[in-house]
Amino acid sequence: MFEVRVEADFCAAHFLQNYHGKCENLHGHNYKVYAHVKGSSLNEGGILFDFSDFKKALRQVCDSIDHTNLNDIADFYQNPSAERIAMYIFNKLLEQVPALKKVENSRKPYLFAVDVYETATSRARYIADL
């Protein structure tokens, strides 16, 4: 099994509802995002999935939410936790690159996971349905 990872970042504000602590207040993060593709076969050039194409797609998704209040994005249901942000980015990446959708019993590369770091020590991960 092979895996490639690309990264991007974005800055955004948010607040958490139904949370009892300082994160109930509007605040911001400099998010770091890692996206992972897995697969068991390489193309004729010895590549699992082109880094350039993958980075471009991730950058476009992150740019679309950069410098926003994430609570204003309907997909987060007014509660943009790191977990929901990871799932959102995962799904938006699949919209950008449908070829990365997991196909059962296929050897082709697929989007495996998206990690979202709010800080260097706090990460949420969304993983493809297996």
C-alpha positions in Angstrom: 0.0 0.0 0.0 1.3 3.5 -0.9 0.2 6.8 0.6 0.9 10.4 -0.4 0.1 13.5 1.6 -0.3 17.1 0.7 -0.9 20.1 3.0 -2.4 23.5 2.9 -3.5 26.1 5.4 -6.2 28.7 6.0 -7.2 31.2 8.6 -10.8 31.4 9.8 -13.0 32.4 12.7 -15.6 30.3 14.4 -17.4 29.7 17.7 -18.9 26.5 19.1 -22.4 26.2 20.3 -23.4 23.7 23.0 -19.9 24.0 24.3 -19.2 25.3 27.8 -15.9 27.0 27.7 -13.9 29.8 26.0 -14.5 28.3 22.5 -18.2 29.5 22.8 -16.8 32.9 22.0 -15.9 34.0 18.5 -12.2 33.3 17.9 -9.8 32.3 15.1 -7.3 29.7 14.2 -4.5 29.3 11.7 -5.6 25.9 10.5 -3.2 23.4 8.9 -4.7 20.7 6.7 -3.2 17.4 5.5 -4.9 15.3 2.9 -4.0 11.7 2.3 -4.4 9.4 -0.7 -3.8 5.7 -0.5 -3.6 3.0 -3.2 -1.9 -0.3 -3.9 -0.7 0.4 -7.5 1.4 3.0 -9.2 0.9 4.4 -12.7 3.4 3.8 -15.5 5.5 6.7 -14.2 5.7 5.1 -10.7 3.4 7.6 -9.2 0.4 6.9 -7.0 -1.3 10.3 -7.6 0.1 13.6 -8.9 1.2 15.9 -6.1 0.5 19.0 -8.2 -3.1 18.1 -9.0 -3.7 17.0 -5.4 -2.2 20.2 -3.9 -4.1 22.4 -6.3 -7.4 20.8 -5.4 -6.7 21.1 -1.6 -5.6 24.7 -2.0 -8.8 25.6 -3.9 -10.9 24.1 -1.1 -9.0 25.8 1.6 -9.0 29.1 -0.3 -12.8 29.0 -0.4 -13.0 29.1 3.4 -10.0 31.3 4.1 -10.7 34.4 6.1 -14.3 33.6 6.8 -16.5 33.0 9.8 -17.1 29.3 9.4 -20.4 29.6 11.3 -21.7 31.4 8.2 -21.3 28.2 6.1 -24.5 26.1 6.1 -22.6 22.8 6.0 -21.3 23.3 9.5 -24.8 23.5 11.0 -23.7 26.6 13.0 -21.2 24.5 14.8 -17.9 24.3 12.9 -15.9 21.9 15.0 -12.5 20.6 13.8 -14.2 17.3 13.1 -16.9 18.9 10.8 -14.2 21.0 9.1 -12.2 17.8 8.3 -15.4 16.2 6.9 -16.3 19.3 4.9 -12.8 19.5 3.3 -12.8 15.8 2.6 -16.2 16.0 0.7 -15.2 19.2 -1.1 -12.0 17.5 -2.3 -14.0 14.6 -3.7 -16.1 17.1 -5.6 -13.0 18.7 -7.0 -11.4 15.3 -7.8 -14.1 12.7 -8.2 -11.5 10.1 -9.4 -10.4 9.9 -5.7 -13.6 8.4 -4.5 -13.1 5.0 -2.9 -14.2 2.1 -5.0 -14.5 -1.2 -3.1 -12.0 -3.9 -4.2 -10.2 -1.4 -6.5 -6.5 -0.9 -6.6 -6.8 2.7 -7.8 -5.8 5.6 -5.5 -8.5 7.0 -3.2 -8.8 9.9 -0.7 -8.2 8.2 2.6 -8.2 10.9 5.2 -8.2 14.6 5.9 -6.5 16.0 9.1 -7.3 19.4 10.4 -5.1 21.0 13.0 -6.4 23.9 15.0 -3.1 24.1 16.8 0.2 22.2 16.6 -1.1 19.8 19.2 -4.9 19.5 18.4 -6.0 17.5 15.4 -9.3 16.1 14.0 -9.3 13.5 11.3 -12.0 12.4 8.9 -11.4 9.0 7.2 -13.1 7.5 4.1 -15.9 5.0 4.7 -14.3 1.6 4.2 
